[in-house]
Coordinates of C-alpha atoms in Angstrom, one line a residue:
M1223 CA -175.3 -169.4 20.7
L1224 CA -176.0 -166.4 20.1
D1225 CA -173.8 -162.9 21.7
L1226 CA -175.8 -159.9 22.4
I1227 CA -176.0 -157.1 23.8
V1228 CA -178.9 -155.8 26.8
T1229 CA -180.2 -152.4 24.6
A1230 CA -182.4 -152.1 27.0
V1231 CA -183.3 -151.9 30.9
Q1232 CA -187.0 -151.0 32.2
R1233 CA -188.1 -151.8 35.7
E1234 CA -192.2 -153.0 35.5
A1235 CA -191.9 -153.1 39.0
P1236 CA -190.1 -153.0 42.6
T1237 CA -188.9 -156.4 41.9
I1238 CA -189.3 -157.0 38.2
L1239 CA -187.2 -155.3 35.5
A1240 CA -187.3 -156.1 31.6
F1241 CA -184.7 -156.7 29.6
D1242 CA -184.3 -155.8 25.7
L1243 CA -181.8 -157.7 24.0
A1244 CA -180.5 -157.7 21.3
R1245 CA -177.1 -157.7 17.9
A1246 CA -174.3 -155.4 18.2
D1247 CA -174.8 -154.8 14.6
G1248 CA -178.9 -154.4 15.5
G1249 CA -179.6 -157.1 12.5
P1250 CA -182.0 -160.1 12.6
L1251 CA -182.4 -162.7 14.8
P1252 CA -184.6 -166.0 15.1
G1253 CA -188.5 -166.3 15.1
F1254 CA -189.7 -167.1 17.7
S1255 CA -194.2 -168.6 18.7
A1256 CA -195.4 -167.6 21.5
G1257 CA -194.7 -169.3 24.7
A1258 CA -190.9 -169.8 24.0
H1259 CA -188.2 -169.2 25.7
L1260 CA -184.4 -168.2 25.9
E1261 CA -181.2 -170.1 28.0
I1262 CA -179.2 -167.2 29.1
T1263 CA -176.0 -168.1 30.6
L1264 CA -174.6 -166.5 33.5
G1265 CA -170.9 -167.5 34.4
D1266 CA -169.8 -170.2 36.2
G1267 CA -172.3 -172.9 34.1
L1268 CA -175.0 -170.4 35.7
V1269 CA -177.3 -171.0 32.8
R1270 CA -181.3 -169.8 32.9
H1271 CA -184.3 -170.2 30.9
Y1272 CA -186.5 -167.1 30.9
S1273 CA -189.9 -166.5 28.8
L1274 CA -190.1 -163.8 25.7
C1275 CA -192.8 -162.2 26.2
T1276 CA -193.5 -160.2 23.0
A1277 CA -196.0 -160.5 19.9
P1278 CA -194.1 -163.3 17.6
E1279 CA -192.2 -162.2 14.7
P1280 CA -189.8 -164.3 12.3
A1281 CA -187.0 -162.2 12.4
P1282 CA -187.3 -160.2 15.2
T1283 CA -184.6 -157.9 15.7
R1284 CA -184.5 -157.4 19.9
Y1285 CA -185.9 -160.1 22.2
R1286 CA -187.7 -159.3 25.4
L1287 CA -187.7 -161.1 28.9
A1288 CA -188.7 -159.9 31.9
V1289 CA -186.7 -160.5 35.7
L1290 CA -188.5 -161.2 39.4
L1291 CA -186.0 -161.3 41.6
V1292 CA -186.0 -163.8 44.2
A1293 CA -185.6 -163.2 47.5
D1294 CA -184.2 -166.9 48.2
S1295 CA -182.5 -166.8 44.2
R1296 CA -180.1 -169.1 42.8
G1297 CA -178.0 -166.8 41.5
G1298 CA -179.8 -166.1 38.4
S1299 CA -182.9 -163.5 39.2
Q1300 CA -180.2 -161.9 41.5
A1301 CA -177.2 -161.9 38.1
M1302 CA -179.8 -160.5 35.9
H1303 CA -180.7 -158.1 38.0
E1304 CA -177.2 -157.1 38.2
L1305 CA -176.8 -156.4 34.5
E1306 CA -176.8 -153.1 32.8
V1307 CA -177.5 -151.3 29.2
G1308 CA -174.5 -152.0 26.7
D1309 CA -173.5 -155.6 28.4
R1310 CA -172.8 -159.2 26.2
L1311 CA -175.1 -162.7 26.9
Q1312 CA -174.7 -165.6 25.0
V1313 CA -177.8 -166.6 24.2
S1314 CA -179.6 -170.1 22.9
E1315 CA -182.3 -169.7 20.0
P1316 CA -185.8 -169.3 21.8
R1317 CA -187.2 -172.9 22.2
N1318 CA -190.6 -173.8 22.4
L1319 CA -192.4 -176.3 25.1
F1320 CA -195.2 -174.4 26.1
A1321 CA -196.7 -173.7 22.5
L1322 CA -200.0 -173.0 21.3
V1323 CA -202.3 -175.5 20.1
P1324 CA -203.1 -174.2 16.6
T1325 CA -206.8 -176.1 16.5
A1326 CA -208.0 -175.1 19.5
R1327 CA -211.7 -173.9 19.5
R1328 CA -211.5 -171.3 22.6
T1329 CA -208.5 -170.5 24.7
Q1330 CA -208.2 -169.4 28.3
L1331 CA -204.8 -167.5 29.2
L1332 CA -204.4 -167.6 33.7
A1333 CA -201.3 -166.3 34.8
G1334 CA -200.1 -165.7 38.4
G1335 CA -197.2 -162.8 38.9
I1336 CA -194.1 -163.3 36.8
G1337 CA -196.0 -166.0 34.7
I1338 CA -197.4 -163.2 32.8
T1339 CA -194.0 -162.7 30.6
P1340 CA -195.0 -166.1 28.1
I1341 CA -199.1 -165.3 28.5
L1342 CA -198.2 -161.9 27.3
A1343 CA -196.4 -163.4 24.1
M1344 CA -199.8 -165.7 23.7
A1345 CA -202.1 -163.0 24.1
E1346 CA -200.3 -161.1 21.1
Q1347 CA -200.4 -164.1 19.0
L1348 CA -204.2 -165.3 19.5
H1349 CA -205.0 -161.9 18.8
Q1350 CA -202.9 -162.2 15.8
Q1351 CA -204.9 -164.9 14.7
G1352 CA -207.8 -163.3 15.0
A1353 CA -208.2 -166.8 18.2
R1354 CA -210.7 -166.8 20.8
F1355 CA -209.7 -166.1 23.8
S1356 CA -209.6 -164.5 27.8
L1357 CA -206.4 -164.0 29.8
R1358 CA -206.9 -163.4 33.5
Y1359 CA -203.7 -162.1 35.5
L1360 CA -203.8 -162.6 39.1
V1361 CA -201.2 -161.3 41.0
R1362 CA -200.4 -159.5 44.9
D1363 CA -201.5 -155.4 44.6
R1364 CA -201.2 -153.3 41.7
E1365 CA -197.4 -152.1 42.6
H1366 CA -196.4 -155.1 42.1
A1367 CA -197.8 -156.2 39.1
A1368 CA -196.1 -155.9 35.6
F1369 CA -197.1 -154.4 31.7
I1370 CA -200.8 -153.2 33.6
P1371 CA -201.0 -149.8 32.0
W1372 CA -199.5 -151.7 28.6
L1373 CA -202.2 -154.9 28.6
K1374 CA -204.8 -151.7 29.4
A1375 CA -203.3 -149.9 25.3
R1376 CA -203.5 -153.1 23.8
P1377 CA -206.7 -153.9 21.5
Y1378 CA -207.8 -156.9 23.3
A1379 CA -208.1 -154.9 26.5
D1380 CA -211.5 -156.0 26.5
Q1381 CA -210.7 -159.5 27.2
V1382 CA -208.0 -159.1 30.0
R1383 CA -209.3 -159.2 33.6
V1384 CA -206.8 -158.3 35.9
H1385 CA -207.6 -160.1 40.0
F1386 CA -205.3 -158.1 42.8
D1387 CA -205.1 -161.4 46.1
Q1388 CA -203.3 -159.4 48.7
H1389 CA -201.6 -163.0 48.8
D1390 CA -204.5 -163.8 50.7
P1391 CA -206.5 -167.8 49.2
A1392 CA -209.9 -165.9 50.0
L1393 CA -209.2 -163.2 47.9
R1394 CA -208.8 -165.1 44.9
P1395 CA -211.5 -166.1 41.9
N1396 CA -213.3 -169.0 42.0
F1397 CA -211.2 -170.5 39.5
Q1398 CA -214.0 -173.7 38.8
H1399 CA -216.6 -170.8 37.9
L1400 CA -213.7 -168.8 36.1
L1401 CA -213.2 -171.3 34.1
G1402 CA -216.4 -173.3 33.6
P1403 CA -216.6 -176.9 31.9
A1404 CA -214.6 -177.3 28.7
A1405 CA -215.7 -177.8 25.1
P1406 CA -213.1 -180.8 23.4
D1407 CA -211.4 -177.9 21.3
D1408 CA -210.9 -175.8 24.3
H1409 CA -207.4 -175.0 26.0
L1410 CA -206.3 -174.1 29.3
Y1411 CA -202.7 -172.0 29.1
V1412 CA -201.8 -171.6 33.3
C1413 CA -198.0 -169.7 33.7
G1414 CA -197.3 -168.9 37.8
P1415 CA -196.3 -169.9 40.9
V1416 CA -196.5 -173.4 41.7
G1417 CA -199.3 -173.2 44.8
F1418 CA -200.8 -171.1 42.3
M1419 CA -200.8 -173.4 39.0
A1420 CA -201.9 -176.5 41.1
A1421 CA -204.9 -174.4 42.3
V1422 CA -206.1 -173.4 39.0
V1423 CA -205.3 -177.2 37.3
D1424 CA -207.2 -179.1 40.2
A1425 CA -210.3 -176.4 39.4
A1426 CA -210.5 -177.1 35.7
Q1427 CA -209.9 -180.8 36.5
A1428 CA -213.1 -180.7 38.5
Q1429 CA -214.9 -178.5 35.5
G1430 CA -214.1 -182.0 33.3
W1431 CA -211.1 -180.5 31.2
Q1432 CA -209.2 -183.3 30.5
P1433 CA -204.6 -183.0 30.8
G1434 CA -204.8 -183.0 27.6
Q1435 CA -206.4 -179.9 27.2
I1436 CA -204.4 -178.1 29.8
H1437 CA -201.0 -176.9 29.3
R1438 CA -198.7 -175.5 32.0
E1439 CA -195.0 -174.5 32.3
Y1440 CA -192.8 -173.7 35.8
F1441 CA -190.2 -171.0 36.4
A1442 CA -189.2 -173.3 40.1
A1443 CA -189.8 -176.7 41.6
D1444 CA -191.7 -177.0 44.6
P1445 CA -189.1 -177.6 47.4
A1446 CA -191.9 -179.1 49.3
A1447 CA -192.9 -181.7 46.7
Q1448 CA -189.0 -183.7 46.5
G1449 CA -189.7 -186.5 49.5
E1450 CA -186.7 -187.8 51.4
Q1451 CA -184.2 -188.6 50.2
R1452 CA -182.5 -192.0 49.8
P1453 CA -179.4 -193.4 48.4
F1454 CA -179.7 -195.9 45.7
E1455 CA -177.1 -197.8 42.7
V1456 CA -176.8 -196.8 39.1
E1457 CA -176.0 -199.0 36.2
L1458 CA -174.3 -197.3 33.4
A1459 CA -176.2 -200.8 30.8
R1460 CA -173.8 -200.2 27.6
S1461 CA -170.6 -200.9 30.2
G1462 CA -172.3 -202.5 33.2
R1463 CA -170.8 -200.5 35.7
R1464 CA -171.9 -199.5 38.9
V1465 CA -172.3 -196.9 41.4
E1466 CA -173.9 -195.8 44.0
V1467 CA -175.6 -192.1 44.1
P1468 CA -175.5 -190.5 48.1
A1469 CA -178.5 -189.5 49.6
E1470 CA -177.0 -185.5 49.2
R1471 CA -176.1 -186.0 45.6
S1472 CA -177.8 -186.2 41.9
V1473 CA -177.1 -188.6 39.4
V1474 CA -176.1 -185.9 37.3
E1475 CA -173.5 -185.2 39.8
V1476 CA -171.8 -188.4 40.7
L1477 CA -171.8 -189.3 37.1
A1478 CA -169.7 -185.7 35.8
D1479 CA -167.8 -187.2 39.3
L1480 CA -166.5 -190.1 36.6
G1481 CA -166.4 -188.4 33.5
I1482 CA -169.2 -188.4 31.5
V1483 CA -171.3 -185.0 31.4
L1484 CA -175.0 -185.2 30.7
P1485 CA -177.0 -182.1 29.3
V1486 CA -178.1 -179.7 31.6
S1487 CA -179.9 -176.7 31.6
C1488 CA -182.0 -176.0 34.6
G1489 CA -181.4 -178.2 37.3
Q1490 CA -184.4 -178.4 38.7
G1491 CA -186.1 -181.0 36.3
L1492 CA -188.1 -177.9 34.9
C1493 CA -186.8 -177.9 30.5
G1494 CA -186.6 -181.4 30.1
T1495 CA -182.8 -180.9 28.8
C1496 CA -180.7 -183.7 30.4
L1497 CA -184.0 -186.5 30.0
T1498 CA -182.2 -190.5 29.7
P1499 CA -183.9 -193.2 28.9
V1500 CA -184.2 -195.6 31.6
L1501 CA -183.7 -200.2 30.9
A1502 CA -184.8 -200.8 34.2
G1503 CA -185.8 -200.3 37.6
E1504 CA -189.3 -197.3 38.6
P1505 CA -187.5 -193.4 39.0
E1506 CA -189.1 -191.8 41.7
H1507 CA -190.1 -188.5 39.2
R1508 CA -189.7 -185.0 40.7
D1509 CA -189.8 -183.1 37.5
L1510 CA -192.5 -180.9 36.4
F1511 CA -191.9 -181.5 32.7
L1512 CA -193.0 -184.9 32.1
S1513 CA -196.7 -185.9 31.8
E1514 CA -198.3 -188.2 34.0
A1515 CA -198.5 -190.7 30.9
E1516 CA -194.9 -190.2 30.7
H1517 CA -194.1 -190.2 34.4
A1518 CA -196.3 -193.4 34.2
A1519 CA -194.4 -195.4 31.3
N1520 CA -190.9 -195.0 34.0
D1521 CA -188.7 -195.5 30.9
R1522 CA -187.2 -191.3 31.0
F1523 CA -186.3 -189.8 33.9
T1524 CA -184.9 -186.3 34.6
P1525 CA -181.4 -187.5 36.7
C1526 CA -180.7 -183.7 37.5
C1527 CA -183.2 -183.6 40.4
S1528 CA -185.9 -187.7 40.0
R1529 CA -184.5 -190.3 41.7
A1530 CA -185.1 -194.5 42.2
K1531 CA -188.1 -195.4 44.1
G1532 CA -186.0 -198.8 45.2
E1533 CA -182.2 -199.6 45.0
R1534 CA -181.2 -199.2 41.5
L1535 CA -181.8 -197.6 38.0
V1536 CA -180.3 -199.1 34.8
L1537 CA -179.1 -196.2 32.5
D1538 CA -178.9 -196.3 28.8
L1539 CA -175.8 -194.4 29.4

């Protein structure tokens, strides 16, 4: 873990703050690539992921991230918005689960709202590499749009289009028309609210984009997609021990009661930190981390949120 200090706080929009983090001595930090995020420990075991939003560097002297204050925050965004210059944070080294494909012929970047943060770093990296790309940024209105002046000043500003939709789907661009058909080496990166990303992915698939060409990063799970909560049994293969998982609790929570502490970060099935091998039984996948093919394999699941379709799962624990 890195012990970093908040060196700057800047308001980018009414509910969005940008933070600069650096070492106390101003020394170099571990490098990162576009799409990388930091895991920040905010006290009482609260860990949150925030995307880095500046040009990638091999040895930067600061990290910059931006955080949206969420009305129904589970504590993370509220804690971040209470930070002041000089506050110290425990921060992981950058980790990237949303990396650019270096062999792409053409890259399309689509951001919705605060989903602009990793997309900014991607635009910077692609520009540095002289790659072909376009960036579409959808946001409610100009007042709530972060980084607009900065984007307008970038040398690739003519490759950026901003759309204001007033939260009215009728004002959104036609995603199928915007994306067009994909060539074999084209790649699409989308980040933003769940509904926005679903609309973009549906449009891309309708235009023939293949799963391996579509890359997405989620900031929050969709509560409507969680399904019915039913109890089930978990068997720990290494000891043969069996334990009931009640409807209102997760596998992670139940195992913690037994002294089996699984590594957990987001707690929503977004990051893959808690991935656990499944030896028997069929998981009910509720994560947004594994691909469709990985879900179909049913050999791993995320015990922080996923459950069992049947009465029992046997885990390699």
